[in-house]
């Protein structure tokens, strides 16, 4: 402390100034200490608050980790069950206390656990890949998570959360369950691919006359019972369906839905299936719905034993050829329903059949060949339509006058009366037999 004065102070003034300066300095020093202690106290309080916050975050992290650990343990235990997918879905529903569904990559339901009155959703896969207003409305309230292996989408897991209030634990549980199910689905797919390959090889061998004892052992490994009666089914569809679905895969799914055991293989342009002898009369309708196209043909061979599958394959081929050359060309034809066409005999090299076809259709076939006409096809559609002019004209997509002209030419070329029952019967047998053979033997 420095004091400045205009004149030198007296001794008394100096004494007085000293007496005042000493407690003033002490007071200032004390005030400085108090301020420093106050700042230190503030710093310590801030450190304490930071430490308390860190302790709270650490405690919350420990609680969250413990909770996540319990979720993992619960899901791992569920995955160890024989039906792991369903158990994982059930465990996830118990953890989140919500409805949970698992669907494959085609939108088919694999597992569903409902809580309350929430119904199972439909095709969440289509919803996450193509945002459709109709699907959004239909599946309102469902939150979807993709199940992937690398870039390949294996399915979808959905949780019913209309208010979107899932907790952190809920979201962790869904993500962890999705990862575990991805492992399950990827494994199932690899196993299925091996089974498909083995089934394809076995189907090929069966229709070409494989050793029965060896075939039985191979079929048993694939859980396919060859001790039952079998049939061969051939399926042909337009090359590119509207929804770009593989015909072999579609046939496999449809037969699985119908609960018809099958071994499936391929031929150029055709899918071959050896199926257990079951009712498959609605196979064409289900396939049409699955591939979103009616432009397909199915031929079904006769019932047979394992050793006779080559015969059933030949019968299915005949049935397919008959259907392809019939009107309409799309649909299912069974060899059991071919009637007179079942007795086609080529044991003599087709000589007798060739003579029969030449007698009834020879002139017409040669006329078509020489004049580039379609009289054989016109006759086939006319007879398949029961002689009905309107259906025949529609089937040929020609005017009635054009149809009348063609029918007159058919009468002139063949010399046959199309109103005569015997002529109509033999002509119909001839055109159907020609179709059954696939190519004309003339």
CSV table of C-alpha atoms in Angstrom, one decimal:
chain,number,residue,atom,x,y,z
A,1,UNK,CA,0.0,0.0,0.0
A,2,UNK,CA,1.5,3.4,-1.0
A,3,UNK,CA,0.2,6.7,0.4
A,4,UNK,CA,1.0,10.0,-1.3
A,5,UNK,CA,0.8,13.4,0.4
A,6,UNK,CA,1.5,17.1,-0.6
A,7,UNK,CA,3.7,17.7,2.6
A,8,UNK,CA,5.6,15.4,4.9
A,9,UNK,CA,3.2,14.0,7.5
A,10,UNK,CA,3.8,14.5,11.1
A,11,UNK,CA,4.8,11.7,13.5
A,12,UNK,CA,1.3,11.5,14.8
A,13,UNK,CA,-0.2,11.3,11.3
A,14,UNK,CA,2.4,8.6,10.3
A,15,UNK,CA,1.4,6.6,13.5
A,16,UNK,CA,-2.2,7.0,12.7
A,17,UNK,CA,-1.7,6.0,9.1
A,18,UNK,CA,0.2,2.9,10.2
A,19,UNK,CA,-2.5,2.0,12.6
A,20,UNK,CA,-5.1,2.2,9.8
A,21,UNK,CA,-3.0,0.5,7.1
A,22,UNK,CA,-2.1,-2.6,9.1
A,23,UNK,CA,-5.8,-3.8,9.7
A,24,UNK,CA,-6.7,-2.7,6.2
A,25,UNK,CA,-4.0,-4.8,4.6
A,26,UNK,CA,-5.0,-7.7,6.8
A,27,UNK,CA,-8.6,-7.3,5.8
A,28,UNK,CA,-7.7,-7.2,2.1
A,29,UNK,CA,-5.6,-10.3,2.5
A,30,UNK,CA,-8.4,-12.1,4.3
A,31,UNK,CA,-10.9,-11.0,1.5
A,32,UNK,CA,-8.5,-12.5,-1.1
A,33,UNK,CA,-8.2,-15.8,0.8
A,34,UNK,CA,-12.0,-15.9,1.1
A,35,UNK,CA,-12.4,-15.3,-2.6
A,36,UNK,CA,-9.9,-17.9,-3.5
A,37,UNK,CA,-11.5,-20.4,-1.2
A,38,UNK,CA,-14.9,-19.6,-2.7
A,39,UNK,CA,-13.5,-20.2,-6.2
A,40,UNK,CA,-12.0,-23.5,-5.1
A,41,UNK,CA,-15.3,-24.5,-3.5
A,42,UNK,CA,-17.0,-23.8,-6.8
A,43,UNK,CA,-14.5,-25.8,-8.7
A,44,UNK,CA,-14.8,-28.7,-6.2
A,45,UNK,CA,-18.6,-28.5,-6.5
A,46,UNK,CA,-18.4,-28.6,-10.3
A,47,UNK,CA,-16.0,-31.5,-10.1
A,48,UNK,CA,-18.3,-33.3,-7.8
A,49,UNK,CA,-21.3,-32.6,-10.0
A,50,UNK,CA,-19.3,-33.9,-13.1
A,51,UNK,CA,-18.3,-37.0,-11.1
A,52,UNK,CA,-21.9,-37.6,-10.0
A,53,UNK,CA,-23.1,-37.2,-13.6
A,54,UNK,CA,-20.3,-39.6,-14.7
A,55,UNK,CA,-21.4,-42.0,-11.9
A,56,UNK,CA,-25.0,-41.8,-13.0
A,57,UNK,CA,-24.0,-42.4,-16.7
A,58,UNK,CA,-21.8,-45.3,-15.6
A,59,UNK,CA,-24.5,-46.7,-13.5
A,60,UNK,CA,-27.0,-46.4,-16.3
A,61,UNK,CA,-24.5,-48.0,-18.7
A,62,UNK,CA,-24.0,-50.9,-16.3
A,63,UNK,CA,-27.8,-51.3,-16.0
A,64,UNK,CA,-28.2,-51.2,-19.8
A,65,UNK,CA,-25.3,-53.7,-20.3
A,66,UNK,CA,-26.8,-56.0,-17.7
A,67,UNK,CA,-30.2,-55.7,-19.4
A,68,UNK,CA,-28.7,-56.3,-22.9
A,69,UNK,CA,-26.8,-59.3,-21.4
A,70,UNK,CA,-30.1,-60.8,-20.1
A,71,UNK,CA,-31.7,-60.2,-23.5
A,72,UNK,CA,-28.8,-61.9,-25.3
A,73,UNK,CA,-28.9,-64.8,-22.9
A,74,UNK,CA,-32.7,-65.2,-23.4
A,75,UNK,CA,-32.4,-65.1,-27.2
A,76,UNK,CA,-29.3,-67.4,-27.2
A,77,UNK,CA,-31.2,-69.9,-25.1
A,78,UNK,CA,-34.2,-69.7,-27.5
A,79,UNK,CA,-31.9,-70.2,-30.5
A,80,UNK,CA,-30.7,-73.5,-29.0
A,81,UNK,CA,-34.1,-75.1,-29.2
A,82,UNK,CA,-35.0,-77.5,-31.9
A,83,UNK,CA,-37.3,-74.9,-33.6
A,84,UNK,CA,-35.0,-72.0,-33.1
A,85,UNK,CA,-36.8,-69.5,-35.3
A,86,UNK,CA,-40.1,-69.9,-33.6
A,87,UNK,CA,-38.5,-69.8,-30.1
A,88,UNK,CA,-36.5,-66.6,-30.9
A,89,UNK,CA,-39.8,-64.9,-32.1
A,90,UNK,CA,-41.5,-66.1,-28.9
A,91,UNK,CA,-38.6,-64.8,-26.7
A,92,UNK,CA,-38.6,-61.5,-28.5
A,93,UNK,CA,-42.3,-61.1,-27.9
A,94,UNK,CA,-41.8,-61.9,-24.2
A,95,UNK,CA,-39.0,-59.3,-24.0
A,96,UNK,CA,-40.8,-56.5,-25.8
A,97,UNK,CA,-44.4,-57.5,-24.7
A,98,UNK,CA,-45.5,-56.9,-28.2
A,99,UNK,CA,-46.7,-59.0,-31.2
A,100,UNK,CA,-43.9,-60.3,-33.3
A,101,UNK,CA,-43.9,-61.9,-36.8
A,102,UNK,CA,-41.2,-63.5,-38.9
A,103,UNK,CA,-41.6,-63.8,-42.7
A,104,UNK,CA,-39.4,-65.2,-45.4
A,105,UNK,CA,-38.2,-63.3,-48.5
A,106,UNK,CA,-41.5,-64.0,-50.3
A,107,UNK,CA,-43.6,-62.6,-47.5
A,108,UNK,CA,-44.7,-66.1,-46.2
A,109,UNK,CA,-45.2,-66.3,-42.5
A,110,UNK,CA,-42.7,-68.5,-40.7
A,111,UNK,CA,-43.6,-67.6,-37.1
A,112,UNK,CA,-46.1,-65.3,-35.3
A,113,UNK,CA,-46.7,-64.5,-31.6
A,114,UNK,CA,-49.7,-62.3,-31.1
A,115,UNK,CA,-50.2,-60.1,-28.0
A,116,UNK,CA,-53.7,-58.6,-27.6
A,117,UNK,CA,-55.9,-58.3,-30.7
A,118,UNK,CA,-53.2,-57.3,-33.2
A,119,UNK,CA,-53.6,-59.5,-36.3
A,120,UNK,CA,-50.7,-61.0,-38.2
A,121,UNK,CA,-49.5,-58.7,-41.0
A,122,UNK,CA,-49.3,-59.7,-44.7
A,123,UNK,CA,-46.2,-59.5,-46.8
A,124,UNK,CA,-43.9,-57.2,-44.9
A,125,UNK,CA,-41.2,-58.0,-47.4
A,126,UNK,CA,-43.2,-56.2,-50.1
A,127,UNK,CA,-43.7,-53.3,-47.8
A,128,UNK,CA,-40.0,-52.7,-47.1
A,129,UNK,CA,-39.1,-53.2,-50.8
A,130,UNK,CA,-42.0,-51.4,-52.5
A,131,UNK,CA,-43.9,-48.8,-50.4
A,132,UNK,CA,-47.5,-49.5,-51.4
A,133,UNK,CA,-50.2,-47.4,-50.0
A,134,UNK,CA,-52.5,-50.5,-49.8
A,135,UNK,CA,-49.9,-52.5,-47.8
A,136,UNK,CA,-49.1,-49.5,-45.6
A,137,UNK,CA,-52.8,-49.3,-44.6
A,138,UNK,CA,-53.1,-53.1,-44.3
A,139,UNK,CA,-50.1,-53.4,-42.1
A,140,UNK,CA,-50.5,-50.2,-40.1
A,141,UNK,CA,-48.6,-50.2,-36.8
A,142,UNK,CA,-46.0,-52.8,-37.8
A,143,UNK,CA,-42.4,-51.8,-37.8
A,144,UNK,CA,-40.2,-53.9,-40.0
A,145,UNK,CA,-36.5,-54.9,-39.8
A,146,UNK,CA,-34.7,-56.6,-42.7
A,147,UNK,CA,-32.9,-59.9,-42.0
A,148,UNK,CA,-29.9,-60.0,-44.2
A,149,UNK,CA,-26.8,-62.1,-44.9
A,150,UNK,CA,-24.3,-59.9,-46.6
A,151,UNK,CA,-26.3,-58.1,-49.3
A,152,UNK,CA,-28.9,-60.9,-49.6
A,153,UNK,CA,-32.2,-60.3,-48.0
A,154,UNK,CA,-33.4,-63.5,-46.2
A,155,UNK,CA,-36.6,-62.2,-44.6
A,156,UNK,CA,-38.3,-59.6,-42.5
A,157,UNK,CA,-39.0,-59.5,-38.7
A,158,UNK,CA,-41.9,-57.2,-37.7
A,159,UNK,CA,-42.9,-55.9,-34.3
A,160,UNK,CA,-46.3,-54.3,-33.6
A,161,UNK,CA,-45.6,-50.7,-32.3
A,162,UNK,CA,-48.3,-48.4,-33.6
A,163,UNK,CA,-47.1,-45.4,-31.5
A,164,UNK,CA,-43.4,-46.0,-32.2
A,165,UNK,CA,-42.5,-46.0,-28.5
A,166,UNK,CA,-40.1,-48.9,-28.5
A,167,UNK,CA,-37.4,-48.6,-25.8
A,168,UNK,CA,-33.7,-48.9,-26.3
A,169,UNK,CA,-33.9,-52.5,-25.0
A,170,UNK,CA,-36.7,-53.3,-27.4
A,171,UNK,CA,-34.6,-52.0,-30.4
A,172,UNK,CA,-31.5,-53.9,-29.2
A,173,UNK,CA,-33.6,-57.1,-28.8
A,174,UNK,CA,-35.0,-56.8,-32.3
A,175,UNK,CA,-31.6,-56.1,-33.9
A,176,UNK,CA,-30.0,-59.0,-31.9
A,177,UNK,CA,-32.9,-61.4,-32.8
A,178,UNK,CA,-32.6,-60.4,-36.5
A,179,UNK,CA,-28.9,-61.2,-36.5
A,180,UNK,CA,-29.5,-64.6,-34.9
A,181,UNK,CA,-32.4,-65.5,-37.2
A,182,UNK,CA,-30.2,-64.4,-40.2
A,183,UNK,CA,-27.7,-67.2,-39.1
A,184,UNK,CA,-30.6,-69.7,-38.9
A,185,UNK,CA,-32.1,-68.7,-42.3
A,186,UNK,CA,-28.7,-68.7,-44.0
A,187,UNK,CA,-28.0,-72.2,-42.7
A,188,UNK,CA,-31.5,-73.4,-43.7
A,189,UNK,CA,-30.9,-72.0,-47.2
A,190,UNK,CA,-27.6,-73.8,-47.6
A,191,UNK,CA,-29.1,-77.0,-46.4
A,192,UNK,CA,-32.1,-76.5,-48.8
A,193,UNK,CA,-29.7,-75.8,-51.7
A,194,UNK,CA,-27.9,-79.1,-51.1
A,195,UNK,CA,-31.3,-80.9,-50.8
A,196,UNK,CA,-32.5,-79.3,-54.0
A,197,UNK,CA,-29.4,-80.4,-55.9
A,198,UNK,CA,-29.6,-84.0,-54.5
A,199,UNK,CA,-33.3,-84.1,-55.2
A,200,UNK,CA,-32.7,-82.9,-58.8
A,201,UNK,CA,-30.2,-85.6,-59.4
A,202,UNK,CA,-32.4,-88.3,-57.9
A,203,UNK,CA,-35.5,-87.1,-60.0
A,204,UNK,CA,-33.3,-87.3,-63.2
A,205,UNK,CA,-32.2,-90.8,-62.4
A,206,UNK,CA,-35.7,-92.0,-61.5
A,207,UNK,CA,-37.3,-91.0,-64.8
A,208,UNK,CA,-34.5,-92.7,-66.7
A,209,UNK,CA,-34.7,-96.0,-64.8
A,210,UNK,CA,-32.3,-95.8,-61.8
A,211,UNK,CA,-31.6,-98.8,-59.6
A,212,UNK,CA,-34.5,-99.0,-57.2
A,213,UNK,CA,-32.5,-100.1,-54.2
A,214,UNK,CA,-30.0,-97.2,-54.6
A,215,UNK,CA,-32.9,-94.8,-55.2
A,216,UNK,CA,-34.7,-95.8,-52.1
A,217,UNK,CA,-31.6,-95.1,-49.9
A,218,UNK,CA,-31.1,-91.7,-51.6
A,219,UNK,CA,-34.7,-90.8,-51.2
A,220,UNK,CA,-34.7,-91.7,-47.6
A,221,UNK,CA,-31.9,-89.3,-46.9
A,222,UNK,CA,-34.1,-86.6,-48.5
A,223,UNK,CA,-37.1,-87.7,-46.4
A,224,UNK,CA,-39.0,-88.6,-49.6
A,225,UNK,CA,-41.0,-91.8,-49.4
A,226,UNK,CA,-40.6,-93.9,-52.6
A,227,UNK,CA,-42.6,-96.8,-51.2
A,228,UNK,CA,-45.8,-94.9,-52.1
A,229,UNK,CA,-47.3,-94.5,-55.5
A,230,UNK,CA,-45.7,-91.6,-57.6
A,231,UNK,CA,-46.5,-89.5,-60.6
A,232,UNK,CA,-44.3,-87.4,-62.9
A,233,UNK,CA,-45.4,-83.8,-63.5
A,234,UNK,CA,-44.1,-81.6,-66.3
A,235,UNK,CA,-44.6,-77.8,-66.1
A,236,UNK,CA,-43.9,-75.4,-68.9
A,237,UNK,CA,-44.6,-71.6,-68.6
A,238,UNK,CA,-43.9,-68.5,-70.6
A,239,UNK,CA,-40.2,-67.6,-70.6
A,240,UNK,CA,-40.6,-64.3,-68.6
A,241,UNK,CA,-43.5,-64.1,-66.2
A,242,UNK,CA,-44.9,-60.7,-65.2
A,243,UNK,CA,-43.4,-60.9,-61.7
A,244,UNK,CA,-40.1,-62.5,-62.9
A,245,UNK,CA,-40.6,-65.6,-60.6
A,246,UNK,CA,-38.5,-68.7,-61.3
A,247,UNK,CA,-40.9,-71.4,-62.4
A,248,UNK,CA,-38.9,-74.1,-60.6
A,249,UNK,CA,-38.9,-72.2,-57.4
A,250,UNK,CA,-42.6,-71.3,-57.8
A,251,UNK,CA,-43.5,-75.0,-58.3
A,252,UNK,CA,-41.5,-76.0,-55.2
A,253,UNK,CA,-43.4,-73.4,-53.1
A,254,UNK,CA,-46.8,-74.3,-54.5
A,255,UNK,CA,-46.3,-78.1,-53.9
A,256,UNK,CA,-45.0,-77.3,-50.4
A,257,UNK,CA,-48.2,-75.3,-49.8
A,258,UNK,CA,-50.3,-78.1,-51.1
A,259,UNK,CA,-48.3,-80.5,-48.8
A,260,UNK,CA,-47.3,-82.7,-51.8
A,261,UNK,CA,-43.8,-84.2,-51.4
A,262,UNK,CA,-41.8,-83.7,-54.5
A,263,UNK,CA,-38.4,-84.1,-56.2
A,264,UNK,CA,-37.9,-81.3,-58.7
A,265,UNK,CA,-35.5,-81.1,-61.7
A,266,UNK,CA,-35.3,-79.3,-65.0
A,267,UNK,CA,-35.4,-80.0,-68.7
A,268,UNK,CA,-34.9,-77.4,-71.5
A,269,UNK,CA,-37.9,-75.2,-71.2
A,270,UNK,CA,-39.6,-77.6,-68.7
A,271,UNK,CA,-39.6,-78.2,-65.0
A,272,UNK,CA,-39.9,-81.9,-64.0
A,273,UNK,CA,-41.3,-83.1,-60.7
A,274,UNK,CA,-41.6,-86.6,-59.2
A,275,UNK,CA,-44.5,-86.2,-56.8
A,276,UNK,CA,-46.4,-88.4,-54.3
A,277,UNK,CA,-49.7,-89.6,-55.7
A,278,UNK,CA,-52.0,-86.8,-54.3
A,279,UNK,CA,-54.7,-84.6,-55.5
A,280,UNK,CA,-53.0,-81.9,-57.6
A,281,UNK,CA,-56.0,-80.9,-59.7
A,282,UNK,CA,-55.7,-77.3,-58.6
A,283,UNK,CA,-51.9,-77.1,-59.3
A,284,UNK,CA,-52.4,-75.0,-62.5
A,285,UNK,CA,-54.6,-72.5,-60.7
A,286,UNK,CA,-52.2,-72.1,-57.9
A,287,UNK,CA,-49.2,-71.8,-60.2
A,288,UNK,CA,-51.0,-69.2,-62.3
A,289,UNK,CA,-51.7,-67.2,-59.1
A,290,UNK,CA,-48.1,-67.5,-57.9
A,291,UNK,CA,-46.4,-66.4,-61.2
A,292,UNK,CA,-49.2,-63.9,-62.0
A,293,UNK,CA,-49.7,-65.5,-65.4
A,294,UNK,CA,-52.1,-68.1,-66.9
A,295,UNK,CA,-49.8,-68.8,-69.9
A,296,UNK,CA,-48.6,-72.2,-68.7
A,297,UNK,CA,-49.1,-75.9,-69.4
A,298,UNK,CA,-48.9,-78.9,-67.1
A,299,UNK,CA,-48.8,-82.5,-68.1
A,300,UNK,CA,-49.4,-85.2,-65.4
A,301,UNK,CA,-48.3,-88.8,-65.9
A,302,UNK,CA,-50.1,-91.9,-64.6
A,303,UNK,CA,-49.8,-93.4,-61.1
A,304,UNK,CA,-46.9,-95.7,-60.9
A,305,UNK,CA,-44.3,-97.4,-58.6
A,306,UNK,CA,-40.7,-96.3,-58.4
A,307,UNK,CA,-39.6,-98.8,-61.0
A,308,UNK,CA,-42.3,-97.4,-63.5
A,309,UNK,CA,-41.4,-93.7,-63.3
A,310,UNK,CA,-40.0,-93.8,-66.8
A,311,UNK,CA,-43.4,-94.8,-68.1
A,312,UNK,CA,-45.1,-92.0,-66.1
A,313,UNK,CA,-42.5,-89.6,-67.5
A,314,UNK,CA,-43.5,-90.6,-71.0
A,315,UNK,CA,-47.2,-90.3,-70.2
A,316,UNK,CA,-46.6,-86.8,-68.7
A,317,UNK,CA,-44.8,-85.8,-71.9
A,318,UNK,CA,-47.8,-87.0,-74.0
A,319,UNK,CA,-50.3,-85.2,-71.8
A,320,UNK,CA,-48.2,-82.0,-72.0
A,321,UNK,CA,-48.0,-82.2,-75.8
A,322,UNK,CA,-51.8,-82.8,-76.1
A,323,UNK,CA,-52.4,-79.7,-74.0
A,324,UNK,CA,-50.0,-77.5,-75.9
A,325,UNK,CA,-51.7,-78.4,-79.1
A,326,UNK,CA,-55.3,-78.2,-77.7
A,327,UNK,CA,-57.6,-75.2,-77.4
A,328,UNK,CA,-57.1,-73.6,-75.1
A,329,UNK,CA,-53.3,-74.4,-75.0
A,330,UNK,CA,-53.0,-73.4,-71.3
A,331,UNK,CA,-54.0,-75.6,-68.4
A,332,UNK,CA,-53.5,-79.0,-66.9
A,333,UNK,CA,-53.8,-82.3,-68.7
A,334,UNK,CA,-53.6,-85.6,-67.0
A,335,UNK,CA,-52.7,-88.8,-68.8
A,336,UNK,CA,-55.5,-90.5,-66.9
A,337,UNK,CA,-58.0,-88.2,-68.7
A,338,UNK,CA,-56.7,-88.6,-72.3
A,339,UNK,CA,-59.3,-91.3,-73.1
A,340,UNK,CA,-58.6,-92.9,-76.5
A,341,UNK,CA,-55.3,-91.1,-76.8
A,342,UNK,CA,-53.9,-93.3,-74.0
A,343,UNK,CA,-53.9,-96.4,-76.3
A,344,UNK,CA,-51.5,-94.9,-78.8
A,345,UNK,CA,-49.2,-97.7,-79.8
A,346,UNK,CA,-45.8,-97.3,-81.4
A,347,UNK,CA,-44.6,-100.9,-80.9
A,348,UNK,CA,-44.5,-101.4,-84.7
A,349,UNK,CA,-42.5,-98.2,-85.2
A,350,UNK,CA,-45.6,-96.2,-85.6
A,351,UNK,CA,-46.5,-97.7,-89.0
A,352,UNK,CA,-50.2,-98.4,-88.2
A,353,UNK,CA,-50.6,-95.0,-86.5
A,354,UNK,CA,-48.9,-93.3,-89.4
A,355,UNK,CA,-51.3,-94.9,-91.8
A,356,UNK,CA,-54.3,-93.9,-89.7
A,357,UNK,CA,-53.2,-90.3,-89.5
A,358,UNK,CA,-52.4,-90.2,-93.2
A,359,UNK,CA,-55.8,-91.6,-94.0
A,360,UNK,CA,-57.7,-88.9,-92.0
A,361,UNK,CA,-55.3,-85.9,-92.1
A,362,UNK,CA,-52.7,-86.6,-94.8
A,363,UNK,CA,-54.3,-84.5,-97.5
A,364,UNK,CA,-54.9,-81.6,-95.1
A,365,UNK,CA,-51.3,-81.7,-93.8
A,366,UNK,CA,-49.9,-81.7,-97.3
A,367,UNK,CA,-52.2,-78.9,-98.3
A,368,UNK,CA,-51.0,-76.8,-95.4
A,369,UNK,CA,-47.4,-77.5,-96.3
A,370,UNK,CA,-47.8,-76.6,-99.9
A,371,UNK,CA,-50.1,-73.6,-99.5
A,372,UNK,CA,-48.8,-72.3,-96.1
A,373,UNK,CA,-52.3,-72.5,-94.7
A,374,UNK,CA,-53.6,-73.4,-91.3
A,375,UNK,CA,-56.4,-75.9,-92.0
A,376,UNK,CA,-55.2,-78.6,-89.6
A,377,UNK,CA,-55.0,-76.0,-86.8
A,378,UNK,CA,-58.4,-74.7,-87.7
A,379,UNK,CA,-59.9,-78.2,-87.7
A,380,UNK,CA,-58.3,-78.9,-84.3
A,381,UNK,CA,-59.7,-75.7,-82.7
A,382,UNK,CA,-63.1,-76.4,-84.3
A,383,UNK,CA,-63.3,-79.9,-83.0
A,384,UNK,CA,-62.0,-79.0,-79.5
A,385,UNK,CA,-64.7,-76.3,-79.4
A,386,UNK,CA,-67.4,-78.9,-80.0
A,387,UNK,CA,-68.2,-77.5,-83.4
A,388,UNK,CA,-69.3,-74.2,-81.9
A,389,UNK,CA,-68.6,-71.4,-84.5
A,390,UNK,CA,-68.3,-68.5,-82.0
A,391,UNK,CA,-65.8,-70.3,-79.7
A,392,UNK,CA,-63.8,-71.5,-82.7
A,393,UNK,CA,-63.7,-68.0,-84.3
A,394,UNK,CA,-62.7,-66.5,-81.0
A,395,UNK,CA,-60.0,-69.2,-80.5
A,396,UNK,CA,-58.6,-68.5,-83.9
A,397,UNK,CA,-59.1,-64.8,-83.7
A,398,UNK,CA,-60.8,-64.7,-87.1
A,399,UNK,CA,-64.1,-63.5,-88.4
A,400,UNK,CA,-67.0,-66.1,-88.8
A,401,UNK,CA,-66.9,-65.7,-92.5
A,402,UNK,CA,-63.2,-66.6,-92.6
A,403,UNK,CA,-64.0,-69.6,-90.4
A,404,UNK,CA,-66.8,-70.7,-92.8
A,405,UNK,CA,-64.4,-70.5,-95.7
A,406,UNK,CA,-61.7,-72.5,-94.0
A,407,UNK,CA,-64.2,-75.2,-93.0
A,408,UNK,CA,-65.5,-75.4,-96.6
A,409,UNK,CA,-61.9,-75.9,-97.8
A,410,UNK,CA,-61.4,-78.6,-95.1
A,411,UNK,CA,-64.4,-80.5,-96.5
A,412,UNK,CA,-63.1,-80.1,-100.1
A,413,UNK,CA,-59.6,-81.2,-99.3
A,414,UNK,CA,-60.4,-84.1,-97.1
A,415,UNK,CA,-63.7,-85.2,-98.7
A,416,UNK,CA,-65.1,-85.6,-95.2
A,417,UNK,CA,-68.5,-84.5,-94.0
A,418,UNK,CA,-67.9,-82.6,-90.7
A,419,UNK,CA,-71.5,-83.2,-89.7
A,420,UNK,CA,-71.1,-87.0,-89.8
A,421,UNK,CA,-70.5,-88.3,-86.2
A,422,UNK,CA,-68.0,-91.0,-87.4
A,423,UNK,CA,-66.0,-88.6,-89.4
A,424,UNK,CA,-65.9,-86.0,-86.6
A,425,UNK,CA,-64.8,-88.8,-84.1
A,426,UNK,CA,-62.0,-90.1,-86.3
A,427,UNK,CA,-60.8,-86.6,-87.3
A,428,UNK,CA,-60.8,-85.5,-83.6
A,429,UNK,CA,-58.8,-88.7,-82.7
A,430,UNK,CA,-56.4,-88.0,-85.5
A,431,UNK,CA,-55.7,-84.3,-84.6
A,432,UNK,CA,-55.4,-85.2,-80.9
A,433,UNK,CA,-53.1,-88.2,-81.6
A,434,UNK,CA,-51.0,-85.9,-83.8
A,435,UNK,CA,-50.7,-83.4,-81.0
A,436,UNK,CA,-49.8,-86.2,-78.5
A,437,UNK,CA,-46.9,-87.3,-80.7
A,438,UNK,CA,-45.6,-83.7,-80.7
A,439,UNK,CA,-44.5,-83.9,-84.3
A,440,UNK,CA,-46.4,-85.3,-87.3
A,441,UNK,CA,-45.2,-88.8,-88.3
A,442,UNK,CA,-46.5,-88.2,-91.9
